[in-house]
C-alpha cells in the first residue's frame, strides 16, 4: 500500500483529500485534528499500521502492519443529515456489511459498532465528533477491518472472538480492493441514512435478535433483555424480564445464555 497507488485506486470515488501514513498512532486522532481545520467532506486518513489504535472507552484496537485496514473518514454533515447523526455508526457498519455481501460473505452487526462474521468480530467502528459551539460540525468515522489472517490479534487480548475476511474468503484479497468496496458502499448508502428504510436495513442485520443479552453501560447496572430491534435514532430496543420495552442509547452487548 502506498499513497500513489491508493489515489489511483480510489480516483473514481467522490472522496475529499487523502492522507496516507506507513505508521501512525491512530488515524482517528489525525482525522480529528484535520477535521478541525480545512478538511473537505469525505476526506480519508489511512495508515498501513497503527501503534495506538483506539476502540471505545480507550480500549486498544490492533492494526498490525501489512494485513489490516485502519482508516478514518471525515464527514461534514449536511443540514438534512445533522438531525440523524446517531445513525452514522450504522451507516459505517452497513457499508462494511454491504461490501462483504458483494464478496458472498454474510455478516451481522453487533450493536452498536461491531461487524461480525459467524459470531466473530471482523470490523470495529469508532465515531467521534468535532463540535462548533452547541452543534456537531464534523464527524470522524474510524473503521478497522481485519482483512488478512495476520491481522487477527491473539485471543488473550480480546473481549470477544475475532476473525478476518481471509478466513472466510476463497479468493485472493487485497486491502486496496476491500477499501474501495467499503468506501463505494458508504457513498452509495449515505443519502439513505435519513430514510425510514435505513433503520429497517440496519435492523435486518442485527446480531442476537430475539436473544437474551446483557447490555453493559459503564458504571450503571447492566440491562438484561431480549433484543427486539432499533428505534429511529439507532438506539437498541430490548424487552426486559417484566415484558417492558427498554431502549439503550449506548453500551456493550454481551450475550447471556438463556437459563
Ligand atoms: C471498536 O471498539 O471496535 C472500535 C475500533 C475502531 C478502530 C478504528 S481503526 C481506524 C480508527 N483509528 C483508531 O484509532 N480507531 C479507529 P470497541 O467496541 O471498544 O472494541 C475494542 C475491543 O475490540 C478491544 O478491547 C479488543 O477486545 C477488541 N479488538 C482489538 N483489536 C481488534 C481487532 N483487530 N480485531 C478484533 N477485535 C479487536
mmCIF file of C-alpha atoms and ligand atoms in Angstrom:
data_model
loop_
_atom_site.group_PDB
_atom_site.id
_atom_site.type_symbol
_atom_site.label_atom_id
_atom_site.label_comp_id
_atom_site.label_asym_id
_atom_site.label_seq_id
_atom_site.Cartn_x
_atom_site.Cartn_y
_atom_site.Cartn_z
ATOM 1 C CA UNK A 1 0.000 0.000 0.000
ATOM 2 C CA UNK A 2 1.282 3.491 -0.811
ATOM 3 C CA UNK A 3 -0.145 6.966 -1.392
ATOM 4 C CA UNK A 4 0.187 6.936 -5.183
ATOM 5 C CA UNK A 5 -1.476 3.535 -5.636
ATOM 6 C CA UNK A 6 -4.271 4.423 -3.249
ATOM 7 C CA UNK A 7 -5.015 7.695 -5.057
ATOM 8 C CA UNK A 8 -5.159 5.823 -8.354
ATOM 9 C CA UNK A 9 -7.334 3.051 -6.940
ATOM 10 C CA UNK A 10 -9.801 5.458 -5.298
ATOM 11 C CA UNK A 11 -9.859 8.053 -8.106
ATOM 12 C CA UNK A 12 -13.332 7.021 -9.302
ATOM 13 C CA UNK A 13 -14.890 7.680 -5.888
ATOM 14 C CA UNK A 14 -16.109 11.131 -4.881
ATOM 15 C CA UNK A 15 -13.742 11.468 -1.920
ATOM 16 C CA UNK A 16 -12.180 14.607 -0.465
ATOM 17 C CA UNK A 17 -8.413 14.623 0.096
ATOM 18 C CA UNK A 18 -6.380 11.568 1.114
ATOM 19 C CA UNK A 19 -3.601 11.332 3.701
ATOM 20 C CA UNK A 20 -1.648 8.087 3.794
ATOM 21 C CA UNK A 21 0.777 7.022 6.532
ATOM 22 C CA UNK A 22 3.033 3.990 6.758
ATOM 23 C CA UNK A 23 2.645 4.091 10.501
ATOM 24 C CA UNK A 24 0.631 6.313 12.822
ATOM 25 C CA UNK A 25 -0.667 6.323 16.394
ATOM 26 C CA UNK A 26 -4.348 6.489 15.483
ATOM 27 C CA UNK A 27 -5.953 7.565 12.196
ATOM 28 C CA UNK A 28 -8.859 8.971 14.239
ATOM 29 C CA UNK A 29 -6.525 11.349 16.108
ATOM 30 C CA UNK A 30 -5.059 12.599 12.830
ATOM 31 C CA UNK A 31 -8.529 12.919 11.288
ATOM 32 C CA UNK A 32 -9.917 14.797 14.319
ATOM 33 C CA UNK A 33 -7.092 17.336 14.068
ATOM 34 C CA UNK A 34 -7.583 17.685 10.297
ATOM 35 C CA UNK A 35 -11.373 17.880 10.641
ATOM 36 C CA UNK A 36 -10.970 20.841 12.992
ATOM 37 C CA UNK A 37 -9.241 22.741 10.155
ATOM 38 C CA UNK A 38 -9.956 22.670 6.430
ATOM 39 C CA UNK A 39 -10.584 19.004 5.559
ATOM 40 C CA UNK A 40 -13.105 18.674 2.733
ATOM 41 C CA UNK A 41 -16.105 16.374 3.144
ATOM 42 C CA UNK A 42 -15.230 12.674 2.767
ATOM 43 C CA UNK A 43 -11.514 13.148 3.317
ATOM 44 C CA UNK A 44 -9.651 9.992 4.199
ATOM 45 C CA UNK A 45 -6.829 9.252 6.634
ATOM 46 C CA UNK A 46 -5.395 5.785 6.216
ATOM 47 C CA UNK A 47 -2.404 4.003 7.662
ATOM 48 C CA UNK A 48 -0.683 0.706 6.971
ATOM 49 C CA UNK A 49 -0.152 0.280 10.717
ATOM 50 C CA UNK A 50 -1.452 1.852 13.929
ATOM 51 C CA UNK A 51 0.659 1.908 17.069
ATOM 52 C CA UNK A 52 -2.043 3.371 19.340
ATOM 53 C CA UNK A 53 -5.295 2.390 17.615
ATOM 54 C CA UNK A 54 -8.296 3.103 19.844
ATOM 55 C CA UNK A 55 -11.622 1.433 20.434
ATOM 56 C CA UNK A 56 -14.352 2.870 22.613
ATOM 57 C CA UNK A 57 -13.682 3.703 26.271
ATOM 58 C CA UNK A 58 -9.954 3.881 25.456
ATOM 59 C CA UNK A 59 -9.741 0.206 24.653
ATOM 60 C CA UNK A 60 -6.954 -0.858 22.314
ATOM 61 C CA UNK A 61 -7.506 -1.613 18.637
ATOM 62 C CA UNK A 62 -4.805 -3.723 16.992
ATOM 63 C CA UNK A 63 -3.648 -2.900 13.464
ATOM 64 C CA UNK A 64 -0.509 -4.868 12.632
ATOM 65 C CA UNK A 65 1.477 -3.780 9.572
ATOM 66 C CA UNK A 66 0.598 -5.022 6.114
ATOM 67 C CA UNK A 67 -2.503 -7.045 7.000
ATOM 68 C CA UNK A 68 -5.432 -4.839 8.031
ATOM 69 C CA UNK A 69 -7.335 -1.738 7.085
ATOM 70 C CA UNK A 70 -7.328 1.194 9.502
ATOM 71 C CA UNK A 71 -8.851 4.374 8.189
ATOM 72 C CA UNK A 72 -10.906 7.381 9.194
ATOM 73 C CA UNK A 73 -13.370 9.306 7.085
ATOM 74 C CA UNK A 74 -14.190 12.931 7.793
ATOM 75 C CA UNK A 75 -17.779 13.935 7.259
ATOM 76 C CA UNK A 76 -19.100 17.463 7.072
ATOM 77 C CA UNK A 77 -22.743 16.654 7.704
ATOM 78 C CA UNK A 78 -25.355 18.485 5.658
ATOM 79 C CA UNK A 79 -28.329 20.267 7.254
ATOM 80 C CA UNK A 80 -30.504 17.243 6.391
ATOM 81 C CA UNK A 81 -28.014 14.830 7.969
ATOM 82 C CA UNK A 82 -27.479 16.769 11.209
ATOM 83 C CA UNK A 83 -30.666 15.534 12.966
ATOM 84 C CA UNK A 84 -29.637 11.933 12.184
ATOM 85 C CA UNK A 85 -26.016 11.818 13.319
ATOM 86 C CA UNK A 86 -26.737 8.979 15.750
ATOM 87 C CA UNK A 87 -27.259 6.802 12.665
ATOM 88 C CA UNK A 88 -23.713 7.342 11.360
ATOM 89 C CA UNK A 89 -22.317 4.315 13.201
ATOM 90 C CA UNK A 90 -24.993 2.247 11.455
ATOM 91 C CA UNK A 91 -24.036 3.751 8.100
ATOM 92 C CA UNK A 92 -20.423 2.657 8.591
ATOM 93 C CA UNK A 93 -21.423 -0.821 9.770
ATOM 94 C CA UNK A 94 -23.803 -1.255 6.821
ATOM 95 C CA UNK A 95 -21.090 -0.131 4.389
ATOM 96 C CA UNK A 96 -18.735 -2.822 5.705
ATOM 97 C CA UNK A 97 -21.560 -5.395 5.666
ATOM 98 C CA UNK A 98 -22.629 -4.481 2.112
ATOM 99 C CA UNK A 99 -19.077 -4.645 0.799
ATOM 100 C CA UNK A 100 -18.663 -8.143 2.229
ATOM 101 C CA UNK A 101 -22.046 -9.222 0.880
ATOM 102 C CA UNK A 102 -20.616 -8.341 -2.537
ATOM 103 C CA UNK A 103 -17.959 -10.989 -1.856
ATOM 104 C CA UNK A 104 -20.569 -13.562 -0.849
ATOM 105 C CA UNK A 105 -19.824 -13.208 2.882
ATOM 106 C CA UNK A 106 -22.753 -12.871 5.280
ATOM 107 C CA UNK A 107 -22.273 -10.519 8.226
ATOM 108 C CA UNK A 108 -24.196 -9.344 11.228
ATOM 109 C CA UNK A 109 -23.967 -6.108 13.165
ATOM 110 C CA UNK A 110 -23.378 -6.445 16.870
ATOM 111 C CA UNK A 111 -24.951 -3.237 18.111
ATOM 112 C CA UNK A 112 -23.701 -0.609 18.130
ATOM 113 C CA UNK A 113 -20.354 -0.771 16.360
ATOM 114 C CA UNK A 114 -19.058 -4.241 15.506
ATOM 115 C CA UNK A 115 -19.373 -6.219 12.298
ATOM 116 C CA UNK A 116 -19.338 -9.983 12.775
ATOM 117 C CA UNK A 117 -18.795 -12.968 10.517
ATOM 118 C CA UNK A 118 -20.148 -16.145 12.103
ATOM 119 C CA UNK A 119 -20.263 -14.501 15.549
ATOM 120 C CA UNK A 120 -16.657 -13.297 15.372
ATOM 121 C CA UNK A 121 -15.572 -9.682 15.071
ATOM 122 C CA UNK A 122 -14.093 -8.705 11.710
ATOM 123 C CA UNK A 123 -14.502 -4.935 11.989
ATOM 124 C CA UNK A 124 -14.876 -2.267 14.667
ATOM 125 C CA UNK A 125 -16.096 1.296 14.242
ATOM 126 C CA UNK A 126 -15.349 4.384 16.320
ATOM 127 C CA UNK A 127 -17.355 7.555 15.605
ATOM 128 C CA UNK A 128 -16.111 10.806 17.146
ATOM 129 C CA UNK A 129 -17.285 14.394 16.719
ATOM 130 C CA UNK A 130 -15.847 17.871 16.368
ATOM 131 C CA UNK A 131 -18.131 20.450 17.991
ATOM 132 C CA UNK A 132 -18.654 24.048 16.991
ATOM 133 C CA UNK A 133 -20.393 25.724 19.921
ATOM 134 C CA UNK A 134 -23.507 23.667 20.693
ATOM 135 C CA UNK A 135 -23.501 21.831 17.374
ATOM 136 C CA UNK A 136 -21.651 18.877 15.925
ATOM 137 C CA UNK A 137 -19.821 20.324 12.938
ATOM 138 C CA UNK A 138 -17.687 17.416 11.657
ATOM 139 C CA UNK A 139 -17.765 13.725 12.296
ATOM 140 C CA UNK A 140 -14.823 11.328 12.162
ATOM 141 C CA UNK A 141 -15.654 7.717 11.382
ATOM 142 C CA UNK A 142 -12.841 5.324 12.229
ATOM 143 C CA UNK A 143 -13.066 1.875 10.692
ATOM 144 C CA UNK A 144 -10.760 -1.034 11.425
ATOM 145 C CA UNK A 145 -11.067 -4.201 9.356
ATOM 146 C CA UNK A 146 -9.182 -7.466 9.733
ATOM 147 C CA UNK A 147 -8.503 -8.277 6.093
ATOM 148 C CA UNK A 148 -5.722 -10.870 6.057
ATOM 149 C CA UNK A 149 -5.313 -13.671 8.586
ATOM 150 C CA UNK A 150 -2.275 -11.989 10.167
ATOM 151 C CA UNK A 151 -4.420 -9.078 11.362
ATOM 152 C CA UNK A 152 -6.343 -11.110 13.949
ATOM 153 C CA UNK A 153 -4.975 -10.373 17.433
ATOM 154 C CA UNK A 154 -4.111 -13.183 19.843
ATOM 155 C CA UNK A 155 -7.211 -14.364 21.729
ATOM 156 C CA UNK A 156 -5.832 -13.296 25.130
ATOM 157 C CA UNK A 157 -6.000 -9.629 24.014
ATOM 158 C CA UNK A 158 -9.674 -9.811 23.111
ATOM 159 C CA UNK A 159 -13.005 -9.352 24.868
ATOM 160 C CA UNK A 160 -14.806 -11.106 22.020
ATOM 161 C CA UNK A 161 -13.631 -13.662 19.407
ATOM 162 C CA UNK A 162 -12.128 -12.168 16.238
ATOM 163 C CA UNK A 163 -11.707 -13.234 12.637
ATOM 164 C CA UNK A 164 -10.506 -11.875 9.298
ATOM 165 C CA UNK A 165 -12.090 -11.648 5.854
ATOM 166 C CA UNK A 166 -9.433 -14.010 4.511
ATOM 167 C CA UNK A 167 -10.638 -16.696 6.937
ATOM 168 C CA UNK A 168 -13.991 -16.710 5.094
ATOM 169 C CA UNK A 169 -12.995 -15.954 1.524
ATOM 170 C CA UNK A 170 -11.928 -18.373 -1.156
ATOM 171 C CA UNK A 171 -10.409 -15.571 -3.235
ATOM 172 C CA UNK A 172 -7.082 -13.775 -3.049
ATOM 173 C CA UNK A 173 -7.689 -10.486 -1.266
ATOM 174 C CA UNK A 174 -6.047 -7.113 -1.484
ATOM 175 C CA UNK A 175 -6.645 -4.460 1.141
ATOM 176 C CA UNK A 176 -6.966 -1.844 -1.593
ATOM 177 C CA UNK A 177 -9.896 -3.701 -3.183
ATOM 178 C CA UNK A 178 -11.637 -4.162 0.175
ATOM 179 C CA UNK A 179 -11.144 -0.465 0.959
ATOM 180 C CA UNK A 180 -12.561 0.541 -2.407
ATOM 181 C CA UNK A 181 -15.630 -1.647 -1.885
ATOM 182 C CA UNK A 182 -16.318 -0.295 1.627
ATOM 183 C CA UNK A 183 -15.967 3.329 0.516
ATOM 184 C CA UNK A 184 -18.139 2.770 -2.564
ATOM 185 C CA UNK A 185 -20.857 1.177 -0.380
ATOM 186 C CA UNK A 186 -20.578 4.047 2.110
ATOM 187 C CA UNK A 187 -21.028 6.681 -0.610
ATOM 188 C CA UNK A 188 -23.986 4.811 -2.069
ATOM 189 C CA UNK A 189 -25.720 4.302 1.283
ATOM 190 C CA UNK A 190 -25.093 7.775 2.685
ATOM 191 C CA UNK A 191 -28.079 9.542 1.023
ATOM 192 C CA UNK A 192 -30.389 6.869 2.508
ATOM 193 C CA UNK A 193 -29.242 7.476 6.099
ATOM 194 C CA UNK A 194 -32.121 9.883 6.727
ATOM 195 C CA UNK A 195 -34.830 7.476 5.498
ATOM 196 C CA UNK A 196 -37.021 5.048 7.497
ATOM 197 C CA UNK A 197 -35.832 2.192 5.261
ATOM 198 C CA UNK A 198 -32.305 2.763 6.531
ATOM 199 C CA UNK A 199 -33.299 1.671 10.047
ATOM 200 C CA UNK A 200 -35.082 -1.377 8.621
ATOM 201 C CA UNK A 201 -31.954 -2.337 6.656
ATOM 202 C CA UNK A 202 -29.755 -1.870 9.752
ATOM 203 C CA UNK A 203 -32.225 -3.856 11.875
ATOM 204 C CA UNK A 204 -32.207 -6.718 9.381
ATOM 205 C CA UNK A 205 -28.511 -7.269 10.139
ATOM 206 C CA UNK A 206 -28.764 -7.105 13.935
ATOM 207 C CA UNK A 207 -26.888 -9.910 15.644
ATOM 208 C CA UNK A 208 -28.578 -11.820 18.506
ATOM 209 C CA UNK A 209 -32.076 -10.653 17.545
ATOM 210 C CA UNK A 210 -34.659 -12.150 19.937
ATOM 211 C CA UNK A 211 -31.797 -13.494 22.044
ATOM 212 C CA UNK A 212 -31.307 -12.760 25.716
ATOM 213 C CA UNK A 213 -28.440 -10.280 26.125
ATOM 214 C CA UNK A 214 -26.879 -8.140 28.780
ATOM 215 C CA UNK A 215 -26.019 -4.549 27.874
ATOM 216 C CA UNK A 216 -23.234 -3.050 29.943
ATOM 217 C CA UNK A 217 -23.034 0.722 30.185
ATOM 218 C CA UNK A 218 -20.033 1.755 32.232
ATOM 219 C CA UNK A 219 -20.868 2.422 35.869
ATOM 220 C CA UNK A 220 -24.629 1.877 35.779
ATOM 221 C CA UNK A 221 -26.085 -1.607 36.367
ATOM 222 C CA UNK A 222 -26.358 -3.746 33.210
ATOM 223 C CA UNK A 223 -29.680 -4.116 31.439
ATOM 224 C CA UNK A 224 -30.851 -7.621 30.624
ATOM 225 C CA UNK A 225 -33.417 -8.376 27.961
ATOM 226 C CA UNK A 226 -34.223 -9.817 24.570
ATOM 227 C CA UNK A 227 -33.104 -7.804 21.542
ATOM 228 C CA UNK A 228 -36.244 -6.567 19.850
ATOM 229 C CA UNK A 229 -34.997 -4.060 17.259
ATOM 230 C CA UNK A 230 -33.839 -0.479 16.765
ATOM 231 C CA UNK A 231 -35.533 2.845 17.443
ATOM 232 C CA UNK A 232 -35.497 5.628 14.839
ATOM 233 C CA UNK A 233 -32.310 7.141 16.305
ATOM 234 C CA UNK A 234 -30.478 3.790 16.211
ATOM 235 C CA UNK A 235 -30.967 3.049 19.932
ATOM 236 C CA UNK A 236 -31.269 -0.643 20.796
ATOM 237 C CA UNK A 237 -34.713 -1.830 21.925
ATOM 238 C CA UNK A 238 -34.897 -4.667 24.447
ATOM 239 C CA UNK A 239 -37.787 -6.449 26.138
ATOM 240 C CA UNK A 240 -36.898 -6.976 29.785
ATOM 241 C CA UNK A 241 -37.953 -9.828 32.076
ATOM 242 C CA UNK A 242 -41.157 -7.952 33.006
ATOM 243 C CA UNK A 243 -42.148 -7.682 29.347
ATOM 244 C CA UNK A 244 -41.394 -3.949 29.291
ATOM 245 C CA UNK A 245 -39.627 -2.190 26.414
ATOM 246 C CA UNK A 246 -36.312 -0.618 27.354
ATOM 247 C CA UNK A 247 -34.176 1.409 24.967
ATOM 248 C CA UNK A 248 -30.431 1.749 25.241
ATOM 249 C CA UNK A 249 -28.520 4.547 23.529
ATOM 250 C CA UNK A 250 -25.005 3.372 24.307
ATOM 251 C CA UNK A 251 -23.399 0.238 25.653
ATOM 252 C CA UNK A 252 -21.718 -3.067 25.012
ATOM 253 C CA UNK A 253 -23.832 -6.053 24.173
ATOM 254 C CA UNK A 254 -22.864 -9.330 25.829
ATOM 255 C CA UNK A 255 -24.837 -12.408 25.013
ATOM 256 C CA UNK A 256 -26.285 -14.196 28.032
ATOM 257 C CA UNK A 257 -27.133 -17.826 27.651
ATOM 258 C CA UNK A 258 -30.815 -18.487 28.275
ATOM 259 C CA UNK A 259 -31.322 -20.032 31.701
HETATM 260 C C1 LIG B 1 -14.110 -0.822 18.438
HETATM 261 O O1 LIG B 1 -14.128 -0.512 19.759
HETATM 262 O O2 LIG B 1 -14.368 -1.892 17.966
HETATM 263 C C2 LIG B 1 -13.716 0.353 17.536
HETATM 264 C C3 LIG B 1 -12.462 0.082 16.767
HETATM 265 C C4 LIG B 1 -12.156 1.212 15.826
HETATM 266 C C5 LIG B 1 -10.827 1.030 15.176
HETATM 267 C C6 LIG B 1 -10.577 2.062 14.111
HETATM 268 S S1 LIG B 1 -9.145 1.728 13.182
HETATM 269 C C7 LIG B 1 -9.165 3.283 12.471
HETATM 270 C C8 LIG B 1 -9.557 4.253 13.562
HETATM 271 N N1 LIG B 1 -8.419 4.705 14.323
HETATM 272 C C9 LIG B 1 -8.489 4.330 15.610
HETATM 273 O O3 LIG B 1 -7.640 4.610 16.498
HETATM 274 N N2 LIG B 1 -9.614 3.618 15.817
HETATM 275 C C10 LIG B 1 -10.405 3.506 14.598
HETATM 276 P P1 LIG B 1 -14.685 -1.465 20.903
HETATM 277 O O4 LIG B 1 -16.088 -1.901 20.598
HETATM 278 O O5 LIG B 1 -14.442 -0.716 22.163
HETATM 279 O O6 LIG B 1 -13.786 -2.749 20.820
HETATM 280 C C11 LIG B 1 -12.465 -2.756 21.264
HETATM 281 C C12 LIG B 1 -12.119 -4.191 21.601
HETATM 282 O O7 LIG B 1 -12.005 -4.938 20.372
HETATM 283 C C13 LIG B 1 -10.782 -4.364 22.293
HETATM 284 O O8 LIG B 1 -10.919 -4.220 23.673
HETATM 285 C C14 LIG B 1 -10.393 -5.785 21.895
HETATM 286 O O9 LIG B 1 -11.015 -6.740 22.741
HETATM 287 C C15 LIG B 1 -11.031 -5.952 20.530
HETATM 288 N N3 LIG B 1 -10.053 -5.774 19.405
HETATM 289 C C16 LIG B 1 -8.957 -5.013 19.348
HETATM 290 N N4 LIG B 1 -8.369 -5.107 18.149
HETATM 291 C C17 LIG B 1 -9.105 -5.982 17.429
HETATM 292 C C18 LIG B 1 -9.010 -6.490 16.106
HETATM 293 N N5 LIG B 1 -8.054 -6.125 15.265
HETATM 294 N N6 LIG B 1 -9.976 -7.382 15.735
HETATM 295 C C19 LIG B 1 -10.969 -7.768 16.551
HETATM 296 N N7 LIG B 1 -11.107 -7.311 17.804
HETATM 297 C C20 LIG B 1 -10.185 -6.420 18.250
#
